[in-house]
Backbone as JSON, one array per atom type, in Angstrom:
{
  "sequence": "FLAEPSGSTGQMEYALRLFRTIGRYELAGYVFRGFYKNPAGYQDEAARRLFYPRVNVYGASLRGPLLSGIGSMEAGYYDSRQDQSGGNRLIENSMWKMMAGYSQDLGNDWSVGVQYLFEQRLDYGRYEESLLEADLRFDEFRHLVTQRVTKLFKHQTVAVSVFNFYSPSDKDGYVRPSVSYQMTDQWTLTAGANIPWGDDDFTEFGQMKKNQNVYVRVRYNF",
  "N": [[-14.01, -6.57, 18.84], [-16.4, -6.45, 21.52], [-16.68, -7.41, 24.83], [-19.58, -8.12, 26.39], [-20.95, -7.13, 29.56], [-22.26, -9.21, 32.24], [-25.58, -9.71, 33.56], [-25.62, -9.75, 36.29], [-25.71, -8.99, 39.88], [-23.17, -8.39, 40.61], [-22.25, -6.55, 38.63], [-23.13, -4.14, 39.26], [-22.98, -0.54, 39.73], [-21.7, 2.07, 41.96], [-22.12, 5.2, 43.48], [-21.17, 8.06, 45.34], [-21.69, 11.32, 46.43], [-20.7, 14.04, 48.44], [-21.36, 17.34, 49.54], [-20.72, 20.75, 50.39], [-21.4, 24.06, 51.17], [-19.23, 26.73, 51.73], [-19.13, 29.8, 52.77], [-18.8, 31.65, 49.95], [-18.11, 29.44, 48.43], [-18.17, 26.32, 47.0], [-17.57, 23.11, 48.16], [-16.75, 19.77, 47.47], [-16.83, 16.2, 47.78], [-16.25, 12.92, 46.41], [-17.03, 9.5, 45.68], [-16.62, 6.69, 43.59], [-17.5, 3.48, 42.49], [-17.08, 1.1, 40.2], [-17.03, 0.72, 36.71], [-14.76, 1.38, 34.02], [-15.67, 3.83, 31.69], [-15.02, 3.77, 29.05], [-13.93, 1.0, 26.9], [-11.18, -0.2, 28.38], [-9.37, -2.27, 28.31], [-8.14, -5.5, 27.37], [-9.84, -8.42, 27.08], [-9.42, -10.79, 25.7], [-6.66, -10.98, 23.96], [-5.82, -12.24, 21.58], [-8.19, -12.58, 20.14], [-8.93, -9.95, 19.84], [-10.75, -8.91, 21.76], [-12.28, -6.59, 23.56], [-12.91, -5.11, 26.82], [-14.68, -3.74, 29.73], [-12.91, -2.71, 32.28], [-12.77, -3.0, 35.94], [-13.02, -0.13, 38.18], [-12.14, 2.1, 40.74], [-12.95, 5.34, 41.89], [-11.69, 8.27, 43.5], [-12.33, 11.44, 44.62], [-12.2, 15.1, 44.69], [-13.53, 18.39, 44.72], [-13.48, 22.02, 44.16], [-15.25, 25.08, 43.94], [-15.91, 28.39, 43.01], [-16.12, 32.07, 43.32], [-13.61, 33.85, 41.55], [-11.23, 36.34, 40.98], [-12.69, 38.27, 38.5], [-14.51, 36.31, 37.7], [-15.55, 32.9, 37.63], [-13.94, 30.38, 39.24], [-12.56, 27.02, 39.25], [-11.49, 23.85, 40.69], [-10.38, 20.52, 40.49], [-9.68, 17.23, 41.45], [-8.78, 13.8, 41.0], [-8.43, 10.39, 41.89], [-7.88, 7.43, 40.1], [-8.37, 4.25, 40.6], [-7.31, 1.44, 39.22], [-8.76, -1.49, 39.42], [-8.29, -4.05, 38.45], [-5.64, -4.01, 37.59], [-3.73, -3.23, 39.57], [-1.0, -3.31, 40.21], [0.12, -2.32, 37.86], [1.48, -3.7, 36.01], [0.19, -5.12, 34.04], [-0.08, -5.17, 30.65], [-2.35, -5.22, 29.15], [-4.46, -3.93, 30.37], [-5.73, -0.8, 31.47], [-3.6, 1.35, 33.45], [-3.61, 2.6, 36.89], [-4.4, 5.99, 37.66], [-3.77, 9.52, 38.13], [-5.77, 12.38, 37.95], [-6.2, 15.81, 37.34], [-7.78, 18.91, 37.27], [-8.13, 22.3, 36.31], [-10.14, 25.2, 36.06], [-11.66, 28.19, 34.54], [-14.02, 30.74, 34.22], [-15.61, 33.64, 32.64], [-17.73, 36.34, 32.38], [-17.49, 38.72, 29.87], [-18.88, 41.01, 29.32], [-21.08, 42.93, 27.19], [-22.39, 40.75, 26.08], [-20.44, 38.86, 25.66], [-18.75, 35.87, 26.53], [-16.3, 33.78, 28.07], [-14.43, 30.71, 28.61], [-12.01, 28.69, 30.09], [-10.19, 25.66, 30.48], [-7.91, 23.41, 32.06], [-6.49, 20.24, 31.88], [-4.73, 17.67, 33.56], [-3.15, 14.63, 33.38], [-1.75, 11.71, 34.81], [-0.23, 8.71, 34.28], [0.1, 6.02, 36.38], [2.62, 3.93, 38.06], [4.4, 3.68, 35.87], [6.89, 2.65, 35.05], [6.62, -0.16, 35.42], [4.65, -0.53, 33.53], [6.0, 0.13, 31.18], [7.91, -1.99, 31.09], [6.29, -4.13, 30.7], [5.5, -4.01, 28.03], [5.26, -5.16, 24.64], [7.35, -5.39, 21.68], [5.88, -4.53, 19.49], [3.82, -3.07, 20.5], [1.67, -0.23, 21.02], [2.85, 2.76, 22.59], [1.85, 4.45, 25.24], [1.96, 7.78, 26.63], [3.4, 8.87, 29.77], [2.45, 11.19, 30.93], [-0.27, 13.41, 30.24], [-1.64, 16.26, 28.7], [-4.29, 18.55, 28.37], [-5.95, 21.19, 27.01], [-8.83, 23.22, 27.13], [-11.03, 25.38, 25.55], [-13.54, 27.87, 25.33], [-15.46, 30.11, 23.6], [-18.16, 32.52, 23.54], [-20.6, 34.38, 21.88], [-23.4, 36.47, 22.03], [-26.12, 37.52, 20.03], [-28.66, 39.72, 18.59], [-30.68, 40.4, 20.71], [-30.05, 38.35, 22.35], [-30.9, 36.04, 21.17], [-29.55, 34.77, 19.22], [-26.84, 32.65, 19.31], [-23.29, 32.41, 19.01], [-20.7, 30.2, 18.92], [-17.6, 28.84, 19.76], [-15.9, 25.92, 20.56], [-13.13, 24.53, 21.69], [-10.71, 21.89, 21.92], [-7.42, 21.02, 22.81], [-4.57, 19.12, 22.79], [-1.35, 19.32, 23.76], [0.49, 17.34, 24.3], [-0.47, 14.97, 23.19], [-0.63, 15.95, 20.56], [-2.98, 16.52, 19.15], [-6.49, 17.45, 18.58], [-9.74, 19.02, 18.85], [-12.26, 20.69, 17.31], [-15.19, 22.61, 17.73], [-17.34, 24.36, 16.36], [-20.44, 26.34, 16.43], [-23.69, 27.65, 15.63], [-26.62, 28.95, 16.89], [-30.12, 29.61, 16.79], [-32.78, 31.0, 18.38], [-35.8, 30.73, 17.45], [-38.44, 31.0, 18.29], [-40.22, 30.7, 21.5], [-40.37, 28.0, 21.67], [-39.13, 26.86, 19.45], [-35.86, 26.04, 18.16], [-33.06, 26.54, 16.11], [-30.13, 25.01, 15.08], [-26.85, 25.05, 13.75], [-23.72, 23.42, 12.98], [-20.37, 22.12, 13.44], [-18.17, 19.27, 13.62], [-14.84, 18.8, 14.23], [-12.46, 16.89, 14.51], [-8.88, 16.26, 14.87], [-5.41, 15.23, 14.35], [-2.07, 14.0, 14.76], [-1.57, 11.31, 15.07], [-3.08, 8.07, 14.82], [-4.06, 6.81, 17.1], [-4.56, 8.42, 19.27], [-6.8, 10.28, 21.47], [-8.35, 12.17, 20.04], [-7.24, 12.08, 17.53], [-7.81, 9.57, 16.53], [-10.35, 9.95, 15.56], [-10.18, 11.59, 13.34], [-11.07, 11.16, 10.67], [-13.76, 11.3, 10.82], [-15.02, 13.84, 10.6], [-17.55, 16.22, 10.44], [-20.53, 18.14, 9.51], [-23.57, 19.55, 10.69], [-27.09, 20.06, 11.09], [-29.68, 21.05, 13.22], [-32.95, 20.94, 14.52], [-34.86, 21.94, 17.16], [-37.73, 21.34, 19.23], [-39.39, 22.49, 21.98], [-41.54, 21.75, 24.7]],
  "CA": [[-15.14, -7.11, 19.49], [-16.57, -5.98, 22.81], [-17.33, -8.37, 25.75], [-20.8, -7.48, 27.09], [-21.03, -7.59, 30.98], [-23.44, -10.01, 32.62], [-26.6, -8.96, 34.27], [-25.62, -10.07, 37.75], [-25.58, -7.82, 40.82], [-21.76, -7.97, 40.63], [-21.99, -5.57, 37.64], [-23.71, -2.84, 39.62], [-22.05, 0.54, 40.0], [-22.14, 2.8, 43.12], [-21.51, 6.48, 43.57], [-21.59, 8.89, 46.51], [-21.17, 12.69, 46.41], [-21.02, 14.93, 49.51], [-20.87, 18.71, 49.18], [-21.03, 21.83, 51.36], [-21.09, 25.46, 50.75], [-18.53, 27.4, 52.67], [-19.1, 31.16, 52.28], [-19.22, 31.64, 48.51], [-17.46, 28.46, 47.68], [-18.74, 24.88, 47.08], [-16.5, 22.03, 48.34], [-17.41, 18.42, 47.26], [-16.02, 14.98, 47.67], [-17.07, 11.91, 45.82], [-16.51, 8.14, 45.57], [-17.38, 5.92, 42.57], [-17.06, 2.1, 42.35], [-17.82, 0.59, 39.03], [-16.26, 0.25, 35.59], [-14.31, 2.41, 33.09], [-16.79, 4.15, 30.67], [-14.55, 3.27, 27.69], [-13.26, -0.22, 27.01], [-9.8, 0.04, 28.7], [-8.61, -3.45, 28.48], [-8.37, -6.68, 26.43], [-10.2, -9.7, 27.75], [-8.76, -11.88, 24.87], [-5.87, -10.29, 23.0], [-5.79, -12.85, 20.24], [-9.55, -12.33, 19.44], [-9.07, -8.57, 19.9], [-11.97, -8.72, 22.48], [-12.23, -5.59, 24.59], [-13.97, -5.16, 27.96], [-14.71, -2.56, 30.61], [-12.27, -3.14, 33.55], [-13.31, -2.3, 37.11], [-12.27, 1.02, 38.62], [-12.65, 2.93, 41.86], [-12.45, 6.69, 41.75], [-11.89, 9.04, 44.74], [-12.0, 12.79, 44.16], [-12.68, 16.27, 45.44], [-13.67, 19.63, 43.86], [-13.75, 23.32, 44.73], [-15.74, 26.0, 42.91], [-16.33, 29.66, 43.61], [-15.63, 33.32, 42.68], [-12.15, 34.12, 41.38], [-11.06, 37.52, 40.18], [-13.98, 38.71, 38.02], [-15.26, 35.32, 37.16], [-15.7, 31.71, 38.43], [-12.8, 29.38, 39.17], [-12.88, 25.65, 39.81], [-10.39, 22.92, 40.79], [-10.83, 19.17, 40.74], [-8.65, 16.16, 41.45], [-9.35, 12.41, 41.23], [-7.5, 9.14, 41.72], [-8.44, 6.32, 39.38], [-7.73, 2.97, 41.02], [-7.56, 0.37, 38.21], [-8.79, -2.59, 40.37], [-7.76, -5.26, 37.87], [-4.26, -3.82, 37.29], [-3.24, -2.29, 40.58], [0.46, -3.22, 40.12], [0.59, -1.56, 36.66], [2.3, -4.57, 35.1], [-0.58, -5.87, 32.92], [-0.12, -4.34, 29.53], [-3.63, -5.37, 28.54], [-5.46, -3.23, 31.19], [-5.25, 0.48, 31.87], [-3.06, 1.55, 34.8], [-4.19, 3.55, 37.76], [-4.11, 7.33, 37.21], [-4.13, 10.77, 38.75], [-6.36, 13.38, 37.0], [-6.35, 17.04, 37.99], [-8.32, 19.91, 36.4], [-8.48, 23.67, 36.81], [-10.92, 25.91, 35.02], [-11.99, 29.6, 34.81], [-14.95, 31.33, 33.24], [-15.84, 34.97, 32.88], [-18.46, 37.13, 31.49], [-16.69, 39.89, 29.52], [-19.75, 42.13, 29.06], [-21.55, 42.97, 25.85], [-22.82, 39.37, 25.69], [-19.26, 37.91, 25.41], [-18.23, 35.05, 27.62], [-15.13, 32.9, 27.77], [-14.09, 29.76, 29.63], [-10.86, 27.8, 29.83], [-9.84, 24.54, 31.46], [-6.6, 22.65, 31.83], [-6.47, 18.88, 32.45], [-3.51, 17.03, 33.62], [-3.26, 13.15, 33.7], [-0.51, 10.95, 35.02], [-0.3, 7.24, 34.38], [0.99, 5.58, 37.52], [3.45, 2.7, 37.79], [4.76, 3.77, 34.46], [8.06, 1.8, 34.81], [6.09, -1.44, 35.22], [3.92, -0.5, 32.25], [6.98, 0.01, 30.02], [8.53, -3.3, 31.13], [5.44, -5.15, 30.25], [5.18, -3.85, 26.66], [5.95, -5.9, 23.56], [7.92, -4.63, 20.68], [4.92, -4.06, 18.49], [2.69, -2.42, 21.2], [1.68, 1.24, 21.1], [3.39, 3.17, 23.91], [1.15, 5.69, 25.72], [2.77, 8.64, 27.45], [3.11, 8.89, 31.18], [1.77, 12.46, 31.22], [-1.12, 13.95, 29.18], [-2.12, 17.56, 28.98], [-5.37, 18.98, 27.59], [-6.48, 22.6, 27.22], [-10.08, 23.4, 26.58], [-11.34, 26.91, 25.53], [-14.86, 28.19, 24.73], [-15.84, 31.55, 23.49], [-19.56, 32.58, 23.07], [-21.13, 35.71, 21.68], [-24.86, 36.45, 21.79], [-26.59, 38.6, 19.18], [-30.15, 39.83, 18.37], [-31.4, 40.27, 21.94], [-29.61, 37.06, 22.97], [-31.61, 34.91, 20.45], [-28.62, 34.05, 18.39], [-25.5, 32.4, 19.95], [-22.22, 31.96, 18.11], [-19.82, 29.59, 19.94], [-16.45, 27.95, 19.34], [-15.46, 25.04, 21.65], [-11.83, 23.92, 21.13], [-9.85, 21.11, 22.61], [-6.09, 20.84, 22.21], [-3.58, 18.39, 23.69], [0.04, 19.46, 23.24], [1.23, 16.05, 24.54], [-0.93, 14.02, 22.08], [-0.59, 16.61, 19.32], [-4.25, 16.43, 18.55], [-7.48, 18.47, 19.03], [-11.16, 18.86, 18.45], [-12.87, 22.04, 17.17], [-16.7, 22.49, 17.66], [-18.07, 25.67, 16.13], [-21.86, 26.25, 16.31], [-24.5, 28.87, 15.61], [-27.92, 28.61, 17.3], [-31.07, 30.74, 16.65], [-34.03, 30.72, 19.07], [-36.76, 31.43, 16.62], [-39.54, 31.25, 19.23], [-39.92, 30.1, 22.76], [-40.37, 26.59, 21.45], [-38.32, 26.31, 18.27], [-34.53, 26.49, 18.16], [-32.39, 26.02, 14.93], [-28.69, 25.05, 15.33], [-25.87, 24.53, 12.85], [-22.39, 23.38, 13.59], [-19.5, 21.16, 12.81], [-17.31, 18.5, 14.49], [-13.62, 18.73, 13.45], [-11.34, 16.38, 15.23], [-7.73, 16.2, 14.11], [-4.39, 14.68, 15.11], [-0.92, 13.46, 14.01], [-1.51, 9.86, 15.09], [-4.38, 7.39, 14.73], [-4.42, 6.13, 18.3], [-4.87, 9.33, 20.3], [-8.23, 10.38, 21.71], [-8.99, 12.9, 18.89], [-6.64, 11.67, 16.29], [-8.49, 8.35, 15.93], [-11.67, 10.34, 14.94], [-10.04, 12.62, 12.35], [-11.82, 10.87, 9.48], [-15.19, 11.44, 11.11], [-15.31, 15.22, 10.62], [-18.91, 16.39, 9.86], [-21.33, 19.21, 9.72], [-24.85, 19.13, 11.08], [-28.13, 21.05, 11.29], [-30.53, 20.48, 14.25], [-34.08, 21.7, 14.9], [-35.41, 21.36, 18.39], [-38.91, 21.89, 19.72], [-39.54, 22.32, 23.48], [-42.95, 21.86, 25.05]],
  "C": [[-15.14, -6.62, 20.92], [-17.24, -7.02, 23.71], [-18.4, -7.68, 26.51], [-20.79, -8.08, 28.6], [-22.31, -8.36, 31.27], [-24.41, -9.18, 33.35], [-26.64, -9.18, 35.8], [-25.42, -8.82, 38.59], [-24.09, -7.35, 40.94], [-21.37, -6.87, 39.61], [-22.53, -4.3, 38.05], [-22.61, -1.75, 39.88], [-22.71, 1.44, 41.23], [-21.42, 4.15, 43.13], [-22.06, 7.33, 44.66], [-20.9, 10.26, 46.34], [-21.61, 13.48, 47.64], [-20.55, 16.31, 49.16], [-21.43, 19.64, 50.32], [-20.58, 23.15, 50.85], [-20.5, 26.21, 51.9], [-18.34, 28.82, 52.18], [-19.58, 31.13, 50.91], [-18.69, 30.52, 47.72], [-18.13, 27.09, 47.97], [-17.63, 23.85, 47.14], [-17.23, 20.76, 48.27], [-16.35, 17.38, 47.27], [-16.89, 13.84, 47.14], [-16.24, 10.59, 45.77], [-17.3, 7.38, 44.48], [-16.69, 4.51, 42.54], [-17.81, 1.46, 41.26], [-16.84, 0.13, 37.92], [-15.89, 1.48, 34.84], [-15.45, 2.66, 32.1], [-16.36, 3.92, 29.25], [-13.89, 1.88, 27.85], [-11.74, 0.02, 27.17], [-9.02, -1.19, 28.86], [-8.99, -4.54, 27.55], [-8.69, -7.85, 27.29], [-9.53, -10.9, 27.07], [-7.98, -11.1, 23.79], [-5.87, -10.91, 21.65], [-7.06, -12.61, 19.49], [-9.73, -10.84, 19.42], [-10.5, -8.19, 20.68], [-11.68, -7.79, 23.61], [-13.19, -5.75, 25.7], [-13.77, -3.93, 28.76], [-14.17, -3.01, 31.97], [-12.93, -2.33, 34.73], [-12.37, -1.18, 37.6], [-12.92, 1.64, 39.81], [-12.13, 4.35, 41.58], [-12.74, 7.44, 43.01], [-11.52, 10.48, 44.34], [-12.61, 13.87, 45.05], [-12.67, 17.43, 44.42], [-13.96, 20.85, 44.74], [-14.14, 24.29, 43.7], [-16.27, 27.25, 43.65], [-15.82, 30.88, 42.82], [-14.13, 33.33, 42.66], [-11.96, 35.33, 40.45], [-12.44, 38.08, 39.78], [-14.82, 37.62, 37.45], [-15.41, 34.11, 38.13], [-14.53, 30.73, 38.26], [-13.25, 28.01, 39.76], [-11.62, 24.84, 39.71], [-10.97, 21.57, 41.17], [-9.73, 18.17, 40.67], [-9.27, 14.79, 41.72], [-8.25, 11.36, 41.07], [-8.29, 8.02, 41.19], [-7.73, 5.06, 39.8], [-8.19, 1.87, 40.13], [-7.53, -1.03, 39.05], [-8.17, -3.89, 39.74], [-6.3, -5.13, 37.36], [-3.58, -2.91, 38.31], [-1.71, -2.3, 40.62], [0.98, -2.48, 38.94], [1.32, -2.46, 35.71], [1.48, -5.35, 34.04], [-0.75, -4.94, 31.8], [-1.49, -4.25, 28.81], [-4.81, -4.55, 29.22], [-4.81, -1.82, 31.57], [-4.69, 0.58, 33.25], [-3.94, 2.52, 35.6], [-3.65, 4.99, 37.29], [-4.41, 8.4, 38.18], [-4.65, 11.74, 37.66], [-6.66, 14.7, 37.8], [-6.76, 18.13, 36.95], [-8.5, 21.26, 37.03], [-9.16, 24.47, 35.69], [-11.33, 27.41, 35.55], [-12.87, 30.04, 33.72], [-15.33, 32.71, 33.68], [-16.76, 35.52, 31.86], [-17.84, 38.55, 31.18], [-17.52, 41.11, 29.22], [-20.03, 42.19, 27.5], [-21.83, 41.63, 25.25], [-21.71, 38.52, 25.15], [-19.12, 37.16, 26.66], [-17.19, 34.11, 27.14], [-14.88, 31.92, 28.93], [-12.88, 28.92, 29.12], [-10.77, 26.74, 30.89], [-8.55, 23.85, 31.03], [-6.67, 21.34, 32.6], [-5.22, 18.29, 32.4], [-3.69, 15.57, 34.09], [-1.92, 12.56, 33.82], [-0.82, 9.5, 35.23], [0.65, 6.66, 35.41], [1.65, 4.31, 37.23], [3.93, 2.59, 36.36], [5.99, 2.87, 34.1], [7.66, 0.39, 34.61], [5.36, -1.56, 33.88], [4.89, -0.65, 31.14], [7.54, -1.38, 29.99], [7.64, -4.37, 30.55], [5.09, -5.1, 28.67], [5.93, -4.79, 25.75], [6.41, -4.91, 22.55], [6.97, -3.87, 19.79], [3.75, -3.29, 19.23], [2.82, -0.85, 21.05], [2.14, 1.62, 22.55], [2.71, 4.48, 24.24], [2.08, 6.48, 26.67], [2.42, 8.54, 28.92], [2.24, 10.12, 31.62], [0.89, 12.77, 30.05], [-1.62, 15.28, 29.66], [-3.2, 17.94, 27.99], [-5.91, 20.3, 27.98], [-7.73, 22.68, 26.55], [-10.4, 24.9, 26.71], [-12.73, 27.02, 24.81], [-15.09, 29.69, 24.72], [-17.27, 31.65, 22.89], [-19.86, 34.05, 22.96], [-22.64, 35.64, 21.37], [-25.21, 37.73, 20.92], [-28.2, 38.64, 19.2], [-30.99, 39.62, 19.68], [-31.25, 38.89, 22.49], [-30.38, 35.84, 22.31], [-30.66, 34.17, 19.54], [-27.24, 33.98, 19.23], [-24.47, 31.78, 19.02], [-21.11, 31.4, 19.15], [-18.72, 28.84, 19.22], [-15.91, 27.26, 20.64], [-14.29, 24.33, 21.08], [-11.11, 23.09, 22.25], [-8.5, 20.94, 21.96], [-5.17, 20.19, 23.21], [-2.2, 18.55, 23.14], [0.85, 18.21, 23.42], [0.87, 15.08, 23.45], [-0.82, 14.58, 20.67], [-1.9, 16.35, 18.46], [-5.32, 17.5, 19.12], [-8.79, 18.14, 18.45], [-11.77, 20.19, 18.44], [-14.36, 21.84, 16.92], [-17.27, 23.84, 17.56], [-19.51, 25.44, 16.01], [-22.55, 27.49, 16.34], [-25.88, 28.39, 15.93], [-28.84, 29.91, 17.2], [-32.37, 30.28, 17.33], [-35.08, 31.42, 18.33], [-37.98, 31.84, 17.42], [-39.27, 30.66, 20.51], [-39.88, 28.6, 22.73], [-39.38, 26.06, 20.46], [-36.86, 26.92, 18.39], [-33.84, 25.74, 16.93], [-30.84, 26.14, 15.25], [-27.96, 24.43, 14.14], [-24.55, 24.49, 13.31], [-21.53, 22.33, 12.89], [-18.65, 20.47, 13.91], [-16.05, 18.3, 13.76], [-12.53, 18.23, 14.36], [-10.12, 16.22, 14.36], [-6.57, 15.69, 15.0], [-3.3, 14.15, 14.25], [-0.93, 11.96, 13.97], [-2.93, 9.34, 15.12], [-4.83, 6.73, 15.98], [-4.69, 7.04, 19.47], [-6.32, 9.62, 20.34], [-8.96, 11.08, 20.55], [-8.49, 12.48, 17.58], [-7.28, 10.45, 15.62], [-9.81, 8.69, 15.28], [-11.48, 11.25, 13.8], [-10.76, 12.4, 11.02], [-13.27, 10.94, 9.59], [-15.66, 12.88, 11.22], [-16.75, 15.33, 9.95], [-19.48, 17.73, 10.13], [-22.76, 18.74, 10.02], [-25.78, 20.33, 11.18], [-29.24, 20.33, 12.19], [-31.74, 21.4, 14.51], [-34.7, 21.1, 16.1], [-36.77, 22.15, 18.82], [-39.13, 21.56, 21.21], [-41.03, 22.53, 23.81], [-43.14, 21.46, 26.49]]
}
């Protein structure tokens, strides 16, 4: 069950982003005050009622030319406002998240992009001490590598792409192949698949491994 938030002004979210271009690079800083976007806590453990805990996020990013492509770096601190000590096993701990990415046009209508995401759950010792024997134990560190390769054909009207997520720490992943054909300026036909997989049923992609699917989409722009 999911506890729905009330409609009071106390449920409002606030976000601020400041950015500046320095030479060929864009530097940005941001602040967010609101709620986790996934239910990251139990309001009532016995009733299995989940809710969206409050969180503050403080971060910065840098993006610009690197070698023959575009590089980016981003870091953010997630302040779990309802579990700042890290000792409440029913609510997500505060975390550090850091990401680095690189994309490049290889010529001949080939392009490639890679990203690496690092997450650290803070106050991990208090988190471990709070766990019960039957609880799932989440790792202190999480690593996620993302890769995308795209090739264009037929005067760039056909795009073949493979988007792949892989977490060596969670031992799971998510593969998203797709083919799209721009038939006219208005009509686009796309076919693809969603293939999540994983060793465990509680990791981000492993919990979705029974929901693998293929799809066909027709889009009209006007």
